[in-house]
PDB file of C-alpha atoms in Angstrom:
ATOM      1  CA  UNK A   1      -8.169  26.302  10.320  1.00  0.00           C
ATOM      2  CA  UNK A   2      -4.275  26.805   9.182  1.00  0.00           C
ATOM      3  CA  UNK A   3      -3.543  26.303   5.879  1.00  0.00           C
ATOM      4  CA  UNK A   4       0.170  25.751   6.183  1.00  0.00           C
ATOM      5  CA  UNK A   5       1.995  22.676   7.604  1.00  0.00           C
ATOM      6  CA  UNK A   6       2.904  22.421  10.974  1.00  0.00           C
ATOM      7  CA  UNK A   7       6.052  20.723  11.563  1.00  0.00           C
ATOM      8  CA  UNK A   8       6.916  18.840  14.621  1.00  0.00           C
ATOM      9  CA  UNK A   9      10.252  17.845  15.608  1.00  0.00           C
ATOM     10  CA  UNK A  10      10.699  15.238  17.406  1.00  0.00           C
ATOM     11  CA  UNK A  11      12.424  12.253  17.368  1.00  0.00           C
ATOM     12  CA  UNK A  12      10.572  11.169  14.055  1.00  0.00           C
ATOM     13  CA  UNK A  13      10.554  14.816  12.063  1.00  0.00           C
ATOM     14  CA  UNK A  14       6.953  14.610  10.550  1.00  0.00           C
ATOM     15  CA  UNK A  15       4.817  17.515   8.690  1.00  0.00           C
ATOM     16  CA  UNK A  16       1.351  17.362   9.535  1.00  0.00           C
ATOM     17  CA  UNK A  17      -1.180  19.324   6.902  1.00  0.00           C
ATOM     18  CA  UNK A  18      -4.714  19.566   6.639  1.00  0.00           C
ATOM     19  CA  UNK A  19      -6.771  17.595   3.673  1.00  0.00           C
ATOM     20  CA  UNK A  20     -10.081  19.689   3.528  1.00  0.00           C
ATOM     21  CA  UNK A  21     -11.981  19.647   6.368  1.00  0.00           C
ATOM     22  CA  UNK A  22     -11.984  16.292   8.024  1.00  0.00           C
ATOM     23  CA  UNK A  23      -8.448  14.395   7.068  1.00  0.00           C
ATOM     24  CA  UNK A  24      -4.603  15.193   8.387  1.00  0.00           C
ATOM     25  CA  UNK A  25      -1.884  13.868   5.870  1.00  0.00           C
ATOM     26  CA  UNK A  26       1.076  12.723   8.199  1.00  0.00           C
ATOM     27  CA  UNK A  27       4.353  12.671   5.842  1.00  0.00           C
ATOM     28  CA  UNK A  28       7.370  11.504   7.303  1.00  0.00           C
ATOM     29  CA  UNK A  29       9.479  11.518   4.612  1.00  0.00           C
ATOM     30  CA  UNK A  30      10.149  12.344   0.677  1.00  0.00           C
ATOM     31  CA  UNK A  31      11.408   8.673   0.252  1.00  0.00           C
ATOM     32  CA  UNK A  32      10.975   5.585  -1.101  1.00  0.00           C
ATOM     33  CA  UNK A  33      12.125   3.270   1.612  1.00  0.00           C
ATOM     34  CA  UNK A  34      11.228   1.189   4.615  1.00  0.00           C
ATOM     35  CA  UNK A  35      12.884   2.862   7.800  1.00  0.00           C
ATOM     36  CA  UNK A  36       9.867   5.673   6.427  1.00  0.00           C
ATOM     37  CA  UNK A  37       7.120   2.782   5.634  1.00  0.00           C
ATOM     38  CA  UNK A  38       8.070   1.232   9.580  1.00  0.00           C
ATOM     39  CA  UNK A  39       7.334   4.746  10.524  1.00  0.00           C
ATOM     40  CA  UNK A  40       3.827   5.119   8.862  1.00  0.00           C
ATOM     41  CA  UNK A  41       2.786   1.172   9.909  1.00  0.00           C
ATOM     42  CA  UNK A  42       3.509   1.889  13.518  1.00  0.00           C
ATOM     43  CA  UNK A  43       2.083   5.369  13.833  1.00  0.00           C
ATOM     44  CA  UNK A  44      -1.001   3.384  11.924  1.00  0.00           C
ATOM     45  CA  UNK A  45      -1.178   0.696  14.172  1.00  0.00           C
ATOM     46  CA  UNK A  46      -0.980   2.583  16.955  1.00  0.00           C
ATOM     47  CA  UNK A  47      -3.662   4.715  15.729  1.00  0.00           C
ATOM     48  CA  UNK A  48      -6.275   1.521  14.845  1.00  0.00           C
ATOM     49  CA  UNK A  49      -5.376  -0.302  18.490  1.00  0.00           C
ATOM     50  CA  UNK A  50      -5.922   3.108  20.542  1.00  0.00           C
ATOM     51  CA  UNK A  51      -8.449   5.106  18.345  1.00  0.00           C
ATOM     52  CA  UNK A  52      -9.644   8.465  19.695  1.00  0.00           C
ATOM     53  CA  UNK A  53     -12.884  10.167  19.645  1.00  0.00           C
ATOM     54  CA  UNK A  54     -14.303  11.093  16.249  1.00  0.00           C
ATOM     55  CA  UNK A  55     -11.624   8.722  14.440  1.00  0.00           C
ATOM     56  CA  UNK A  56     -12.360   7.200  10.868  1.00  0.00           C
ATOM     57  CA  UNK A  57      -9.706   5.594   9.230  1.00  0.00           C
ATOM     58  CA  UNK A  58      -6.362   5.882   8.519  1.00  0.00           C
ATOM     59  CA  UNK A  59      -4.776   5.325   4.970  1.00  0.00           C
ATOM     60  CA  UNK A  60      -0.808   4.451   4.248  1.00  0.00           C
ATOM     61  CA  UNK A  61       0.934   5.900   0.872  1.00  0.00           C
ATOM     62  CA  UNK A  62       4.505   5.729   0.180  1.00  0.00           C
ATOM     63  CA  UNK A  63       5.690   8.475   2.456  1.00  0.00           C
ATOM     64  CA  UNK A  64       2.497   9.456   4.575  1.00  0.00           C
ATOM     65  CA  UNK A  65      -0.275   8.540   6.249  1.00  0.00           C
ATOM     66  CA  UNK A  66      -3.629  10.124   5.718  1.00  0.00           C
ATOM     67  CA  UNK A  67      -5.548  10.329   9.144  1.00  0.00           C
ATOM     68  CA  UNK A  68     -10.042  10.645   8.650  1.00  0.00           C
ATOM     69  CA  UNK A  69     -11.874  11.982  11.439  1.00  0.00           C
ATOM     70  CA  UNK A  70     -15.566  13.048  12.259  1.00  0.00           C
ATOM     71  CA  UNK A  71     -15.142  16.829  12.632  1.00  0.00           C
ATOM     72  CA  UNK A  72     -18.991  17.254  13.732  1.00  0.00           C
ATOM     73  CA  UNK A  73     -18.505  14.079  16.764  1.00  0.00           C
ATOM     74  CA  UNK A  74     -14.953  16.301  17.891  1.00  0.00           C
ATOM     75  CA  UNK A  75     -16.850  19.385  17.918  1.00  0.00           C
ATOM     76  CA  UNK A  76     -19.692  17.570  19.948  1.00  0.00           C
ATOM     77  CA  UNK A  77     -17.628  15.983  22.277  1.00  0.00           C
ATOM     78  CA  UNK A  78     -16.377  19.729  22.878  1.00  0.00           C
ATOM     79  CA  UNK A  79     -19.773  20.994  24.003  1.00  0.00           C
ATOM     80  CA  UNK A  80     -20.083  18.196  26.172  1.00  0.00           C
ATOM     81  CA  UNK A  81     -17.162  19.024  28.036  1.00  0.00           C
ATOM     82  CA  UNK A  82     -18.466  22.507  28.553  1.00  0.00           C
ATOM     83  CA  UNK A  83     -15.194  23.840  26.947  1.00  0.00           C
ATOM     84  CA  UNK A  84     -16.038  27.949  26.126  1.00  0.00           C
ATOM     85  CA  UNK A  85     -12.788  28.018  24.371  1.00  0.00           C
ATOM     86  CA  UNK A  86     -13.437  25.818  21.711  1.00  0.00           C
ATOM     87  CA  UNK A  87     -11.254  25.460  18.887  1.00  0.00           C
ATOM     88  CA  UNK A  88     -11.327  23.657  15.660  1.00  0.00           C
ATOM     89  CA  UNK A  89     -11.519  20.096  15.156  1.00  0.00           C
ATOM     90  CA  UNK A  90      -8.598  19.928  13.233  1.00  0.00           C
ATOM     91  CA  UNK A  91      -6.197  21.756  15.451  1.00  0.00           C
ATOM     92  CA  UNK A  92      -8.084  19.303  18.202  1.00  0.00           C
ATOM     93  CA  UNK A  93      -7.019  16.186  15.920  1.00  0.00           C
ATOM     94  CA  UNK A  94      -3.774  18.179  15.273  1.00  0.00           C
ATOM     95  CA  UNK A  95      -2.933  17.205  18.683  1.00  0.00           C
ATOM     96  CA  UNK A  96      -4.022  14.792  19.652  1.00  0.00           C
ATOM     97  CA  UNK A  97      -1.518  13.154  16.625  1.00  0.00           C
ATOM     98  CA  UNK A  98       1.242  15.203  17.291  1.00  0.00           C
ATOM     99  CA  UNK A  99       1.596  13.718  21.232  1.00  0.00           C
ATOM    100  CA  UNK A 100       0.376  10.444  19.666  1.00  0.00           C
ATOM    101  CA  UNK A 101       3.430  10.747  17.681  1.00  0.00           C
ATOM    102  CA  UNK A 102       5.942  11.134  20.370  1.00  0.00           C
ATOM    103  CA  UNK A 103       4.961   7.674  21.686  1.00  0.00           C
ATOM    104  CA  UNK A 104       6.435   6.067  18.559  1.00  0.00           C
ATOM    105  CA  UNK A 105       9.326   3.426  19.664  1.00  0.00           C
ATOM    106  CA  UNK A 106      11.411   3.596  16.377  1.00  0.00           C
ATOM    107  CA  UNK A 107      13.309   0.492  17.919  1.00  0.00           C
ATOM    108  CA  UNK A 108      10.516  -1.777  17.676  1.00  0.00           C
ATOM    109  CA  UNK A 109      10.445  -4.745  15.181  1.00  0.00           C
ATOM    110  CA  UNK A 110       7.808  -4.992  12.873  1.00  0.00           C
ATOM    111  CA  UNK A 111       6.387  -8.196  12.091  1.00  0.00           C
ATOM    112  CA  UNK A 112       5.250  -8.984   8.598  1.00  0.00           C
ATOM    113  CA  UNK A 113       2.345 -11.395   6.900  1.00  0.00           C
ATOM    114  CA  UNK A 114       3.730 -13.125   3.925  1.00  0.00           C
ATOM    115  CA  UNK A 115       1.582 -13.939   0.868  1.00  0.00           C
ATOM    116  CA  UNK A 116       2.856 -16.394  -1.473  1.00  0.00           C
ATOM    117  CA  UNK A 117       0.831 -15.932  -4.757  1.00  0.00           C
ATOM    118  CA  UNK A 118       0.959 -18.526  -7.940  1.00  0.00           C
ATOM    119  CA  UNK A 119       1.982 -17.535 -11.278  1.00  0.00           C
ATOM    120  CA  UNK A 120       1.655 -18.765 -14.316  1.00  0.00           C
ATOM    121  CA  UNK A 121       4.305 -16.840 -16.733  1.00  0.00           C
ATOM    122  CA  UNK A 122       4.529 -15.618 -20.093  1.00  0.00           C
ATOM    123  CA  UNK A 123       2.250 -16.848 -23.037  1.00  0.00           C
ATOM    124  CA  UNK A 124      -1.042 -15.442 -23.066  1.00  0.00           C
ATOM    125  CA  UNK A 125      -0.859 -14.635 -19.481  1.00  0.00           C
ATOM    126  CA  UNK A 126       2.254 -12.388 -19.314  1.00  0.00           C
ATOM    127  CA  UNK A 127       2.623 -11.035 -23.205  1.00  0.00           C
ATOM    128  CA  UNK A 128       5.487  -8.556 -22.098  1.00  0.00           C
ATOM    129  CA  UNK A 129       8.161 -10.912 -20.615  1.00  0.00           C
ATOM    130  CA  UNK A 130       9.825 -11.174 -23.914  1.00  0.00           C
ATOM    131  CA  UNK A 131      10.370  -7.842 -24.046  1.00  0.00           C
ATOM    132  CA  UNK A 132      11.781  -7.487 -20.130  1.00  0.00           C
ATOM    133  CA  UNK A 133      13.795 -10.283 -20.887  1.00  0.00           C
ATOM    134  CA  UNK A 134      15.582  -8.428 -24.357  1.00  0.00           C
ATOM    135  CA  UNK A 135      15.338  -4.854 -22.592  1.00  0.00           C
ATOM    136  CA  UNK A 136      17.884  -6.573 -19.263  1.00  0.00           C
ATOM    137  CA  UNK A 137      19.900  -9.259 -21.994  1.00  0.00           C
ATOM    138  CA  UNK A 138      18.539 -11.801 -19.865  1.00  0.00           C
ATOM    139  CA  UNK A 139      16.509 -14.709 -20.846  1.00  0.00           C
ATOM    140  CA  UNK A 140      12.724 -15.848 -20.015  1.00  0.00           C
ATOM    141  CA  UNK A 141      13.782 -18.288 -17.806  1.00  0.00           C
ATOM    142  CA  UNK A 142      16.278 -15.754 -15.710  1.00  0.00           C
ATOM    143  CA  UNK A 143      13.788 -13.057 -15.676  1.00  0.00           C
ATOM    144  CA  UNK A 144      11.371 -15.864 -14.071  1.00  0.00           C
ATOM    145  CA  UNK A 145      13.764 -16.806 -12.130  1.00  0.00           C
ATOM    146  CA  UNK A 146      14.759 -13.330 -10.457  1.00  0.00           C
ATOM    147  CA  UNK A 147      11.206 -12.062 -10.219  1.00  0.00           C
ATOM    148  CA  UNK A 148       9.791 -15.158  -8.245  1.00  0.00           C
ATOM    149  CA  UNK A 149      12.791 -15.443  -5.684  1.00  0.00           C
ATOM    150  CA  UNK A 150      12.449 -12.115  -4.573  1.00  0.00           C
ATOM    151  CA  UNK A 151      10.441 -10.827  -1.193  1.00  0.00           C
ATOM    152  CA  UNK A 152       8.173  -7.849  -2.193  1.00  0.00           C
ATOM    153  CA  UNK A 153       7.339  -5.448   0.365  1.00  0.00           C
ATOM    154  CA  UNK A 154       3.655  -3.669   0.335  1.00  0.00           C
ATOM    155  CA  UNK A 155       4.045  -0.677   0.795  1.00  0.00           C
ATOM    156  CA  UNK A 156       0.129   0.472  -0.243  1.00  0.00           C
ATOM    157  CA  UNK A 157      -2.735  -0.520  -1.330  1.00  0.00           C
ATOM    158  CA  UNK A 158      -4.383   1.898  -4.353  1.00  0.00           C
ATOM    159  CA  UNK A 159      -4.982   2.722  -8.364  1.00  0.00           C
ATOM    160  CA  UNK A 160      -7.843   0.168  -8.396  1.00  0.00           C
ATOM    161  CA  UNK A 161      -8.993  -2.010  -5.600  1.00  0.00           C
ATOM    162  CA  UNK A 162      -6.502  -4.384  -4.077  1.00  0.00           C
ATOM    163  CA  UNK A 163      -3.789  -3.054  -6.210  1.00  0.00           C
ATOM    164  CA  UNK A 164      -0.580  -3.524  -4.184  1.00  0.00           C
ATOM    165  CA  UNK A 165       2.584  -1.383  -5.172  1.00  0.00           C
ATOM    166  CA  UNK A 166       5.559  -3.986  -4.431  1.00  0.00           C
ATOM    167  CA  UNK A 167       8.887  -2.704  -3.622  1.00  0.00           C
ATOM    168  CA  UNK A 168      11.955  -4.865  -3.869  1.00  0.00           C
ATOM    169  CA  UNK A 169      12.167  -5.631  -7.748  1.00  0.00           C
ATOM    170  CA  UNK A 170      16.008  -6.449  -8.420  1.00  0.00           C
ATOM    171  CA  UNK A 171      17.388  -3.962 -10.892  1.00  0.00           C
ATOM    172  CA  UNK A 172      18.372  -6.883 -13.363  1.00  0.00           C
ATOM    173  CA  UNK A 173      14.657  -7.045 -14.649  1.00  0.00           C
ATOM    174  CA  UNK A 174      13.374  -3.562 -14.038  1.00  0.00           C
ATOM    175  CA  UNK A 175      11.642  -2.275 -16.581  1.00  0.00           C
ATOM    176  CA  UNK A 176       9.741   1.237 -18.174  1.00  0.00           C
ATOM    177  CA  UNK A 177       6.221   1.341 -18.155  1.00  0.00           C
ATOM    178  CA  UNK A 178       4.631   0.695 -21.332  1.00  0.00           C
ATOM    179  CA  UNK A 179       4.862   4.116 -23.846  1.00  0.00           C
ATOM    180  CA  UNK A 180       1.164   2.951 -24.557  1.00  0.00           C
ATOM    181  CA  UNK A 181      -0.992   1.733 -22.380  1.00  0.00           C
ATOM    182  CA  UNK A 182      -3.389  -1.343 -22.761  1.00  0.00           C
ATOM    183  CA  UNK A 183      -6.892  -0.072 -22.569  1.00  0.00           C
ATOM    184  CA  UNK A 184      -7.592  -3.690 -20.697  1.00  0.00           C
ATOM    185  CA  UNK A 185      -5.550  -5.597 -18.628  1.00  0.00           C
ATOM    186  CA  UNK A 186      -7.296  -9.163 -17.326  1.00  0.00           C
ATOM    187  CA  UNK A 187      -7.466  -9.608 -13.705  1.00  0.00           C
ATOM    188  CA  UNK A 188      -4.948 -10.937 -11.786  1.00  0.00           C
ATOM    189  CA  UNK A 189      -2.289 -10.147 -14.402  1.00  0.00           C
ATOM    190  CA  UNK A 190       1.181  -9.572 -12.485  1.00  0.00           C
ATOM    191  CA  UNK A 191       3.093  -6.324 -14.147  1.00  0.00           C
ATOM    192  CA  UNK A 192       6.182  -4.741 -14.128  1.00  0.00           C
ATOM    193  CA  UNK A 193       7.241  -0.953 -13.941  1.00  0.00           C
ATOM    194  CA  UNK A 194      10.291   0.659 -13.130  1.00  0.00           C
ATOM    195  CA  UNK A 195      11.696  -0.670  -9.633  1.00  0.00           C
ATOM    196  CA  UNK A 196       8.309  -1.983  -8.956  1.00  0.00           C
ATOM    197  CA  UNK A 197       6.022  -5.061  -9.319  1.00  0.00           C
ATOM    198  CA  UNK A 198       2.461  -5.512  -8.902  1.00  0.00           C
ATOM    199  CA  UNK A 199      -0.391  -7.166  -9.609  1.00  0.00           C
ATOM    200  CA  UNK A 200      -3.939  -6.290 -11.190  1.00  0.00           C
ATOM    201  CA  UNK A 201      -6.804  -6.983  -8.641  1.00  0.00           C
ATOM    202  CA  UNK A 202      -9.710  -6.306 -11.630  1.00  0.00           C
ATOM    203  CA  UNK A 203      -9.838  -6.078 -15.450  1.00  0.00           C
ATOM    204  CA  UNK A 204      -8.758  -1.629 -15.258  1.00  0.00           C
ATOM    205  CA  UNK A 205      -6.890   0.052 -18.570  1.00  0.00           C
ATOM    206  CA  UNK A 206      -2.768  -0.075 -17.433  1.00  0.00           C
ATOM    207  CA  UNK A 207       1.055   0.422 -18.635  1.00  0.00           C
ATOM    208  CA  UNK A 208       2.855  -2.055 -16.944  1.00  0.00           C
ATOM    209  CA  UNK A 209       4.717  -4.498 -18.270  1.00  0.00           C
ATOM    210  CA  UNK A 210       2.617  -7.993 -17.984  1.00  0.00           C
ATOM    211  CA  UNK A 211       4.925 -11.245 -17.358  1.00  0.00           C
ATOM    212  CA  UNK A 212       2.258 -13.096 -15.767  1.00  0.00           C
ATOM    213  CA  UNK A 213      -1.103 -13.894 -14.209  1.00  0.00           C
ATOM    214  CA  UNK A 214      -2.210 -15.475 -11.347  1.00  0.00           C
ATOM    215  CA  UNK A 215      -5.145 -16.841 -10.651  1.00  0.00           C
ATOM    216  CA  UNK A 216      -5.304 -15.895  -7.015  1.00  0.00           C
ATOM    217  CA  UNK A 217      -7.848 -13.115  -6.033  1.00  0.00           C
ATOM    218  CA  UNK A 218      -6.693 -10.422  -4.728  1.00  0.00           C
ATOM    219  CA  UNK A 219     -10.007  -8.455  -4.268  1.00  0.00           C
ATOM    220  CA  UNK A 220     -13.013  -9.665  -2.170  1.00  0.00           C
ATOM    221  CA  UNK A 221     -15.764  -7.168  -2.405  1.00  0.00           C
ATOM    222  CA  UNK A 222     -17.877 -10.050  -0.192  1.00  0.00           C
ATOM    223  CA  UNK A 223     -14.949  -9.750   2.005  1.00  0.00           C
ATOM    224  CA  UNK A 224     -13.891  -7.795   5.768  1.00  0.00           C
ATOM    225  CA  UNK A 225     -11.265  -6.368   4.551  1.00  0.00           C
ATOM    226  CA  UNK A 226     -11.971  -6.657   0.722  1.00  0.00           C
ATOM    227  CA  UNK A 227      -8.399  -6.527  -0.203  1.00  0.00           C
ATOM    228  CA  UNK A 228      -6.264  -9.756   0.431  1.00  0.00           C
ATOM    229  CA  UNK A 229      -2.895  -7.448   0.599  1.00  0.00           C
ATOM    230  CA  UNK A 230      -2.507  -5.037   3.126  1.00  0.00           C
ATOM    231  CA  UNK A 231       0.128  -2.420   3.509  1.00  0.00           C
ATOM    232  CA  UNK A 232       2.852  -4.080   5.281  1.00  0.00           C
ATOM    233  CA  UNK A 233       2.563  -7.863   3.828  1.00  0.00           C
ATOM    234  CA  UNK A 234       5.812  -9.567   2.312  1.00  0.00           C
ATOM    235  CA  UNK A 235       4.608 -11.158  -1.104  1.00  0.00           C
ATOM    236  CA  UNK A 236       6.513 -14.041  -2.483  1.00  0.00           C
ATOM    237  CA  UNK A 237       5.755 -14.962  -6.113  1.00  0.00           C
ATOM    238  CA  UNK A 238       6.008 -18.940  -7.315  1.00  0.00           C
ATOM    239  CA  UNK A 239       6.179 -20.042 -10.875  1.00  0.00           C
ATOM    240  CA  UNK A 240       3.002 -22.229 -12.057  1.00  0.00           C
ATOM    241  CA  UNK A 241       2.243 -24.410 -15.170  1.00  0.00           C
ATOM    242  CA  UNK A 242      -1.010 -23.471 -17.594  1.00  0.00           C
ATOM    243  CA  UNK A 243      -2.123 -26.435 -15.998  1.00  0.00           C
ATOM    244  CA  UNK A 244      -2.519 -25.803 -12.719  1.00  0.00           C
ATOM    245  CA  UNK A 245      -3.432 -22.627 -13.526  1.00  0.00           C
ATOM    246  CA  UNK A 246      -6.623 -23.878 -14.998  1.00  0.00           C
ATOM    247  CA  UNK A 247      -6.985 -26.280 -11.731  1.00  0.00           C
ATOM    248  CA  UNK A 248      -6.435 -23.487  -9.311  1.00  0.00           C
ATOM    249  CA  UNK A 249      -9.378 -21.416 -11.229  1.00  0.00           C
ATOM    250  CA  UNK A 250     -11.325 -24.969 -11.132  1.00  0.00           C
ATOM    251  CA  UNK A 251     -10.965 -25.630  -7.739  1.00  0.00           C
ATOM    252  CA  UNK A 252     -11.741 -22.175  -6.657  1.00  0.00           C
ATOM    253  CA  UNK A 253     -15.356 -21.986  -8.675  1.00  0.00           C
ATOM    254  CA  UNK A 254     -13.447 -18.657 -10.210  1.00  0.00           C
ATOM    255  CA  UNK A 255     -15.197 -19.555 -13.670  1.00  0.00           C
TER     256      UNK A 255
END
């Protein structure tokens, strides 16, 4: 097996590398942004609608996409071909991604789920917004106001289960991590850091900065697929009153 890159140019200039013995991390970029996230949904979705033999899963992050395979089904399916040149499954997967790759139609539209998601903030739910609100010179209100009329792109699903890391935070109410983190954050608690937003699928230690909780679950263990966020979804944020907070978590038999 190679242990160094291999980089194919095409038109989409990927680097394809080997992750142990049975994974290929795709990365078609070194950026933050979503011309490189279309690139990774597509190649994904591809991948899931026209799986080939010995394929597990594949897995978005910001800039790549992490591609699991069976190596002991490839090297089966080998044999069975009566192939006396056999090679490795990786360089088999290898590719098999690499033509898969050229059939990526960078024109294409992608089409987006949108999530809205209730939140009830400040208080006891989001003890931080204070804080984002002195650190931008903005008040409560305004820093409510910017963060729930934005459209939040998810751009993957990791940290804990669920978690989605939300691009598209306006710079007016960006914000540094905490310099000490909370050893518990409750579930559902909706944080800030940096340029990005996101919310806490299960009670997990954090830094963010927490301006609100909603009362919406974003993890499903009972659930095909667990997570109610996938890589891809727009998420739209509305404001909520402790109220119907409480009636949300009533109605839903969440207590």
């Amino acid at each position: 097996m190679s242990s160094m890159p291999e980089k194919l140019l095409n038109k989409t200039t990927c680097v394809l590398s080997p992750l142990g013995d049975s994974a290929i991390v795709i990365t078609f970029g070194n950026e933050i942004k979503y011309d490189i996230h279309k690139k990774i949904k597509m190649f994904m979705d591809l991948l899931e609608d026209e799986p080939f033999v010995g394929f597990i899963e594949c897995v978005p992050a910001f800039t790549n996409l992490t591609v699991f395979y069976d190596p002991l089904v490839i090297y089966k399916k080998q044999k069975q071909s009566n192939n006396h040149e056999c090679i490795s499954p990786y360089e088999v997967v290898r590719s098999i991604l690499e033509r898969k790759l050229q059939w990526l139609k960078e024109d294409k539209k992608l089409t987006h789920r949108t999530v809205s998601i209730p939140v009830c903030y400040g208080g006891e739910y989001g003890p931080d917004l204070e804080y984002v609100a002195r650190y931008n010179n903005l008040t409560t209100a305004e820093v409510i106001h910017i963060h729930s009329n934005g459209e939040y792109l998810a751009y993957m699903i990791g940290f804990a289960p669920g978690f989605p890391f939300l691009g598209g935070l306006s710079e007016k109410i960006a914000t540094p991590r905490r310099s000490s983190p909370r050893m518990t954050i409750p579930t559902g608690a909706v944080g800030i850091a940096g340029m990005q937003t996101g919310v806490y699928p299960i009670s997990t230690p954090g830094g963010w900065q927490l301006i609100g909780q909603t009362p919406t679950k974003l993890f499903l263990p009972n659930v095909n697929p667990p997570s109610l966020l996938q890589a891809g979804d727009i998420v739209k944020f509305h404001p909520i009153s402790n109220q119907e907070y409480n009636e949300i978590i009533l109605k839903e038999g969440l207590q």
